[in-house]
Coordinates of C-alpha atoms and ligand atoms in Angstrom, one line a residue:
M8 CA -39.0 72.1 -1.4
T9 CA -41.0 68.8 -2.0
W10 CA -39.7 65.5 -1.4
L11 CA -41.0 62.4 -3.5
I12 CA -41.1 59.5 -0.9
T13 CA -40.9 56.1 -2.9
G14 CA -42.3 53.2 -1.0
G15 CA -44.4 56.1 1.3
A16 CA -47.3 53.5 1.5
G17 CA -45.3 50.7 3.2
Y18 CA -44.5 50.2 6.7
I19 CA -41.2 52.6 6.9
G20 CA -42.4 54.8 4.4
A21 CA -45.5 55.7 6.1
H22 CA -43.7 56.8 9.2
V23 CA -41.2 59.0 7.1
V24 CA -44.0 60.6 5.5
R25 CA -45.6 61.6 8.7
A26 CA -42.1 62.6 10.4
M27 CA -41.3 64.7 7.2
T28 CA -44.9 66.2 7.1
E29 CA -44.7 67.0 11.0
A30 CA -41.4 68.6 10.5
G31 CA -43.0 71.2 7.9
E32 CA -41.7 69.4 4.7
R33 CA -43.9 68.9 1.8
T34 CA -44.2 65.3 0.6
V35 CA -45.6 63.1 -2.1
V36 CA -45.8 59.4 -2.1
Y37 CA -45.0 57.4 -5.1
D38 CA -45.8 53.7 -4.6
D39 CA -47.0 50.6 -6.8
L40 CA -48.9 49.5 -3.8
S41 CA -47.2 46.0 -4.2
T42 CA -46.9 45.7 -0.6
G43 CA -48.0 49.1 0.7
L44 CA -51.5 50.4 1.7
A45 CA -53.1 53.5 -0.1
D46 CA -54.8 54.3 3.6
R47 CA -51.3 54.5 5.1
V48 CA -50.8 57.7 3.2
P49 CA -52.1 60.7 5.2
D50 CA -54.8 63.1 4.0
G51 CA -53.4 66.0 2.3
V52 CA -50.3 64.3 0.9
P53 CA -50.6 63.2 -2.8
L54 CA -50.2 59.6 -3.7
V55 CA -49.0 58.6 -7.2
I56 CA -49.7 54.9 -8.1
G57 CA -46.8 53.6 -10.2
S58 CA -43.6 51.3 -10.3
T59 CA -40.3 52.9 -10.0
L60 CA -39.6 50.9 -13.3
D61 CA -41.9 53.2 -15.1
D62 CA -39.6 55.9 -16.2
E63 CA -42.3 58.0 -17.9
R64 CA -44.6 58.1 -14.8
V65 CA -41.6 58.6 -12.5
A66 CA -40.5 61.7 -14.7
R67 CA -44.1 63.0 -14.8
A68 CA -44.3 62.7 -10.8
L69 CA -41.1 64.7 -10.3
A70 CA -42.2 67.2 -12.9
D71 CA -45.8 67.4 -11.8
H72 CA -45.0 68.0 -8.0
E73 CA -42.1 70.2 -8.7
V74 CA -39.8 67.5 -6.6
T75 CA -36.5 68.8 -5.5
G76 CA -35.6 65.7 -3.3
V77 CA -36.3 62.0 -3.3
V78 CA -36.4 59.7 -0.3
H79 CA -36.2 56.2 -1.9
L80 CA -37.5 53.6 0.1
A81 CA -39.6 51.3 -2.5
A82 CA -37.9 48.2 -2.7
K83 CA -38.6 44.3 -2.0
K84 CA -37.1 43.3 1.3
Q85 CA -37.6 39.6 2.0
V86 CA -34.0 37.8 2.1
G87 CA -35.5 34.4 1.7
E88 CA -37.3 35.3 -1.2
S89 CA -34.3 37.2 -2.8
V90 CA -32.6 33.6 -2.7
D91 CA -35.5 31.9 -4.6
R92 CA -36.0 35.3 -6.9
P93 CA -32.9 37.0 -7.4
L94 CA -33.6 38.4 -10.8
H95 CA -36.9 39.7 -9.5
Y96 CA -34.9 41.5 -6.8
Y97 CA -32.3 42.9 -8.9
R98 CA -35.0 44.3 -11.1
E99 CA -37.1 45.9 -8.7
N100 CA -34.4 47.0 -6.1
V101 CA -31.3 47.8 -8.6
E102 CA -33.0 48.6 -11.9
G103 CA -35.8 50.3 -10.2
L104 CA -33.2 52.6 -8.6
R105 CA -31.1 53.2 -11.8
V106 CA -34.4 54.2 -13.5
L107 CA -35.3 56.7 -10.6
L108 CA -31.8 58.0 -10.4
D109 CA -31.9 58.6 -14.3
A110 CA -35.0 60.7 -13.9
V111 CA -33.7 62.5 -10.7
T112 CA -30.8 63.8 -12.5
A113 CA -32.7 64.7 -15.7
A114 CA -35.0 66.8 -13.5
G115 CA -32.5 68.5 -11.6
V116 CA -33.4 66.9 -8.2
R117 CA -31.0 68.1 -5.7
S118 CA -31.1 65.4 -3.0
V119 CA -31.6 61.7 -2.7
V120 CA -31.8 59.4 0.6
F121 CA -31.5 56.0 0.0
S122 CA -33.0 53.0 2.4
S123 CA -29.9 50.8 2.7
S124 CA -29.3 47.8 5.2
A125 CA -27.2 46.2 7.6
A126 CA -27.6 43.3 5.3
V127 CA -24.7 45.0 3.4
Y128 CA -22.3 43.8 6.1
G129 CA -22.9 40.1 5.8
M130 CA -21.5 38.0 8.7
P131 CA -19.3 40.9 10.4
D132 CA -16.8 39.8 12.9
V133 CA -16.7 42.7 14.9
E134 CA -18.1 43.8 18.0
L135 CA -19.4 47.3 16.7
V136 CA -20.1 47.5 12.9
T137 CA -18.8 50.7 11.8
E138 CA -19.4 52.2 8.3
E139 CA -15.8 51.3 7.4
T140 CA -16.5 47.5 8.3
P141 CA -16.1 45.7 5.0
C142 CA -19.4 44.8 3.0
A143 CA -20.1 41.3 2.2
P144 CA -23.5 40.6 1.7
M145 CA -25.0 37.1 2.3
S146 CA -28.2 37.3 0.1
P147 CA -29.2 38.7 -3.4
Y148 CA -31.5 41.1 -0.9
G149 CA -28.2 42.5 0.8
E150 CA -26.4 42.5 -2.7
T151 CA -29.1 44.6 -4.2
K152 CA -28.7 47.1 -1.3
L153 CA -25.1 47.5 -1.9
A154 CA -25.3 47.8 -5.8
G155 CA -28.0 50.4 -4.7
E156 CA -25.4 52.4 -2.7
W157 CA -22.9 52.1 -5.5
L158 CA -25.4 53.5 -7.9
V159 CA -26.4 56.3 -5.5
R160 CA -22.9 57.4 -4.6
A161 CA -21.5 57.3 -8.4
T162 CA -24.5 59.2 -9.5
G163 CA -23.5 61.8 -6.5
R164 CA -20.0 62.0 -7.6
A165 CA -20.8 62.4 -11.4
T166 CA -23.4 65.0 -11.0
G167 CA -23.2 66.6 -7.6
L168 CA -26.3 65.2 -6.4
S169 CA -26.3 65.3 -2.7
T170 CA -26.8 61.7 -1.1
A171 CA -27.4 59.8 1.9
C172 CA -27.4 56.0 2.2
L173 CA -29.1 55.0 5.3
R174 CA -28.1 51.4 6.6
Y175 CA -30.8 50.5 9.0
F176 CA -30.4 47.7 11.5
N177 CA -33.4 45.8 12.6
V178 CA -36.6 48.0 12.5
A179 CA -39.5 47.4 14.9
G180 CA -42.2 49.3 16.6
A181 CA -44.9 51.5 15.2
A182 CA -46.0 55.2 15.9
R183 CA -49.6 54.1 15.8
P184 CA -51.3 50.5 15.8
D185 CA -52.6 51.3 12.3
L186 CA -49.0 52.0 10.8
A187 CA -47.7 48.9 12.3
D188 CA -45.7 46.3 10.1
T189 CA -48.2 43.5 8.8
G190 CA -45.6 41.2 7.6
V191 CA -43.9 38.5 9.8
F192 CA -40.4 38.5 8.6
N193 CA -38.6 40.0 11.6
L194 CA -38.2 38.5 15.1
I195 CA -40.7 40.5 17.1
P196 CA -43.8 39.6 14.6
M197 CA -42.3 36.1 14.6
I198 CA -42.6 35.8 18.5
F199 CA -46.0 37.4 18.4
E200 CA -47.3 34.8 16.0
K201 CA -46.1 32.0 18.0
L202 CA -47.7 33.3 21.3
T203 CA -51.0 33.8 19.3
A204 CA -50.8 30.4 18.5
D205 CA -50.2 29.3 21.7
T206 CA -46.9 27.6 20.6
P207 CA -43.4 28.4 22.0
P208 CA -41.3 30.9 20.2
R209 CA -38.3 29.5 18.6
I210 CA -34.5 30.0 18.9
F211 CA -32.3 28.9 16.1
G212 CA -29.0 27.9 17.7
D213 CA -28.1 28.7 21.2
D214 CA -24.5 27.9 21.0
Y215 CA -23.2 31.1 19.4
P216 CA -20.2 32.7 20.9
T217 CA -22.5 35.4 22.8
P218 CA -23.3 35.9 26.5
D219 CA -26.5 33.6 26.4
G220 CA -25.4 31.6 23.2
T221 CA -28.2 33.1 20.8
C222 CA -27.8 35.5 18.2
V223 CA -27.5 39.2 19.0
R224 CA -28.9 42.2 16.9
D225 CA -29.5 45.9 17.2
Y226 CA -33.0 47.1 17.2
I227 CA -34.2 50.5 16.2
H228 CA -37.5 51.9 16.5
V229 CA -39.2 53.1 13.3
V230 CA -40.2 56.5 14.7
D231 CA -36.4 57.0 15.5
L232 CA -35.5 55.8 12.0
A233 CA -38.1 58.2 10.4
E234 CA -36.5 60.9 12.3
A235 CA -33.0 60.1 11.1
H236 CA -34.7 60.5 7.5
V237 CA -35.7 63.9 8.4
A238 CA -32.3 64.9 9.7
A239 CA -30.4 63.6 6.5
A240 CA -33.0 65.3 4.3
R241 CA -32.0 68.6 6.1
A242 CA -28.3 68.0 6.2
L243 CA -28.4 67.3 2.3
R244 CA -30.4 70.5 1.9
S245 CA -28.3 72.6 4.1
S246 CA -24.9 71.5 2.5
P247 CA -25.3 70.4 -1.0
G248 CA -22.6 68.1 -2.7
R249 CA -22.6 65.9 0.4
N250 CA -22.6 62.1 0.2
L251 CA -23.1 60.4 3.4
T252 CA -23.2 56.6 4.3
L253 CA -24.6 56.1 7.9
N254 CA -25.5 53.2 10.3
I255 CA -28.9 53.8 11.7
G256 CA -29.0 51.6 14.8
R257 CA -28.9 52.2 18.6
G258 CA -25.4 50.7 19.2
E259 CA -26.9 48.1 21.7
G260 CA -27.3 44.5 21.1
V261 CA -30.2 42.4 22.1
S262 CA -30.1 38.7 22.1
V263 CA -32.9 36.3 20.7
R264 CA -33.5 35.0 24.1
E265 CA -33.6 38.3 25.9
M266 CA -36.2 39.6 23.1
I267 CA -38.4 36.6 24.0
D268 CA -38.3 37.1 27.6
R269 CA -39.3 40.6 27.1
V270 CA -42.1 40.0 24.8
N271 CA -43.5 37.4 27.3
A272 CA -43.3 39.9 30.1
L273 CA -44.8 42.7 28.1
T274 CA -47.6 41.0 26.3
G275 CA -48.7 38.8 29.7
H276 CA -47.8 35.7 27.9
D277 CA -45.6 33.1 29.5
R278 CA -44.1 30.9 27.0
P279 CA -40.6 29.7 27.2
P280 CA -38.8 29.2 23.8
T281 CA -37.8 25.8 22.2
V282 CA -34.3 25.7 20.7
A283 CA -33.8 24.6 17.1
P284 CA -30.7 24.1 15.2
R285 CA -28.8 27.1 13.7
R286 CA -29.9 28.8 10.3
P287 CA -27.2 28.8 7.9
G288 CA -26.1 32.3 7.4
D289 CA -27.0 33.8 10.5
P290 CA -24.1 35.8 11.9
A291 CA -23.6 35.6 15.7
R292 CA -23.8 39.3 16.4
V293 CA -24.5 42.7 14.4
V294 CA -24.7 45.7 16.4
A295 CA -24.1 49.1 14.9
S296 CA -21.8 51.8 15.9
A297 CA -24.1 54.8 15.3
D298 CA -21.6 57.4 16.1
R299 CA -21.4 58.7 12.6
A300 CA -24.8 59.5 12.4
T301 CA -25.0 61.2 15.6
T302 CA -21.8 63.3 14.5
E303 CA -23.2 64.0 10.9
L304 CA -26.8 64.6 11.8
A305 CA -27.2 65.5 15.4
W306 CA -29.6 62.5 15.5
K307 CA -29.8 59.9 18.2
A308 CA -32.2 56.9 19.0
R309 CA -34.5 57.6 21.8
H310 CA -36.8 54.9 22.0
T311 CA -36.2 51.4 24.0
V312 CA -36.7 48.0 23.1
D313 CA -39.6 48.0 25.3
D314 CA -41.3 50.7 23.4
M315 CA -40.8 48.9 20.2
I316 CA -42.5 45.7 21.6
T317 CA -45.4 47.5 23.0
S318 CA -46.0 49.6 20.0
A319 CA -45.7 46.7 17.8
W320 CA -47.9 44.6 20.0
S321 CA -50.8 47.2 19.7
G322 CA -50.4 47.0 16.1
W323 CA -50.6 43.2 16.0
L324 CA -53.6 43.1 18.5
R325 CA -55.5 45.4 16.0
L326 CA -55.3 42.4 13.4
H327 CA -55.1 39.5 15.9
P328 CA -57.3 40.5 18.7
E329 CA -57.1 36.8 19.7
A330 CA -53.6 37.0 20.8
A331 CA -54.8 39.1 23.9
R332 CA -54.3 37.5 27.3
G333 CA -57.1 37.5 30.0
Ligands
LIG27 N1 -38.1 46.6 7.6 C1 -36.9 46.4 7.7 O1 -36.5 45.8 8.7 C2 -35.7 47.0 7.0 C3 -34.4 46.8 7.3 C4 -33.5 47.3 6.5 C5 -34.1 48.1 5.0 N2 -35.2 48.1 4.9 C6 -35.6 48.9 3.7 O2 -36.4 49.9 3.7 C7 -37.2 50.1 2.8 C8 -38.8 50.0 3.3 O3 -39.0 48.7 3.9 P1 -40.4 48.4 4.4 O4 -40.0 47.5 5.7 O5 -41.4 49.5 4.7 O6 -41.1 47.5 3.3 P2 -42.6 47.6 2.7 O7 -42.7 46.4 1.9 O8 -43.6 47.8 3.9 O9 -42.5 48.8 2.0 C9 -42.0 49.0 0.7 C10 -42.9 49.7 -0.2 O10 -42.6 50.0 -1.5 C11 -43.4 49.9 -2.5 N3 -42.8 49.3 -3.7 C12 -42.0 48.2 -3.7 N4 -41.4 48.0 -4.9 C13 -41.8 49.1 -5.7 C14 -41.6 49.6 -6.9 N5 -40.9 48.9 -7.8 N6 -42.2 50.7 -7.4 C15 -42.7 51.5 -6.5 N7 -43.1 51.2 -5.2 C16 -42.7 50.0 -4.8 C17 -44.5 48.9 -1.8 O11 -45.6 48.9 -2.3 C18 -44.4 49.1 -0.3 O12 -45.2 50.3 -0.2 C19 -37.0 49.0 1.6 O13 -36.1 49.6 0.9 C20 -36.4 48.0 2.7 O14 -35.3 47.1 1.9 C21 -36.0 47.6 5.7

């Protein structure tokens, strides 16, 4: 069985490719390299350079490599940019997926694992977000992920395709420094950026109804997330016709202030944060119930927040050696 990993040259995709190949699965990467890097694709794994919007190229890749399963990570992921460029996001994330699903069903591919996001939930007003918590995305990015789930599930129902929509919570860390996220879109790299510039990290709002007043999120190590893909791929193969929707998180909340304190402690910096006003649209607390993934996939996150920070920091130092202290 060969798995086509779209977006396999990206941050998460590169980890998924490694986890799948280490688990003995054959993989081929399909990526337009718009944000991905060819050198993240391991030796021995074929790389097809192309867009998911290119129906002929997708169909040829599926046929040439005798693909029987797809893990679809290729997408645009910046929430702020999606507000400014909604049509671009709908085209890349929704139309790109529709083209892919068309080719997948025509080629007789049996399984699809889809990268969804906690962004589908928007501002959930619950202690733990379950898969039954109503979806109400707050950005065009989140909308494209929810629409993507609809496409995937509807195709599964109509054609018998086995599907898994994995709703990732806040992804962090790296298996190795050279696989670290190079973007600065999430809290941990944002803190790193401030410390590197010798400026205080910023907290947006400390008057939320949370224990220390700052927003609480659920962080998941990218290596654990990659292992969840392996487990999902195998679950779909072993019981065809399944359609799973699963939260992938740790089920533990970490506040922005706690994260800044841990980053300072683990990187040898000592920069207390400053507090800025709340940003519109930031929910107070988004923490997963990951019970369903444990039940369905026999998967559980193993890595701690400290593991995420230290591995992400090693990746950061590779690109920003000036950030080292002492
Ligand atoms: N990073 C996170 O915290 C997070 C959280 C939730 C969900 N996700 C989802 O996980 C997936 C991977 O995210 P990432 O953080 O690795 O981002 P990334 O930008 O590093 O990876 C995306 C990859 O997809 C490729 N790509 C983008 N559009 C494409 C297209 N139309 N055709 C072919 N290739 C295309 C890019 O070149 C890149 O290699 C995305 O679907 C994202 O929405 C990420």
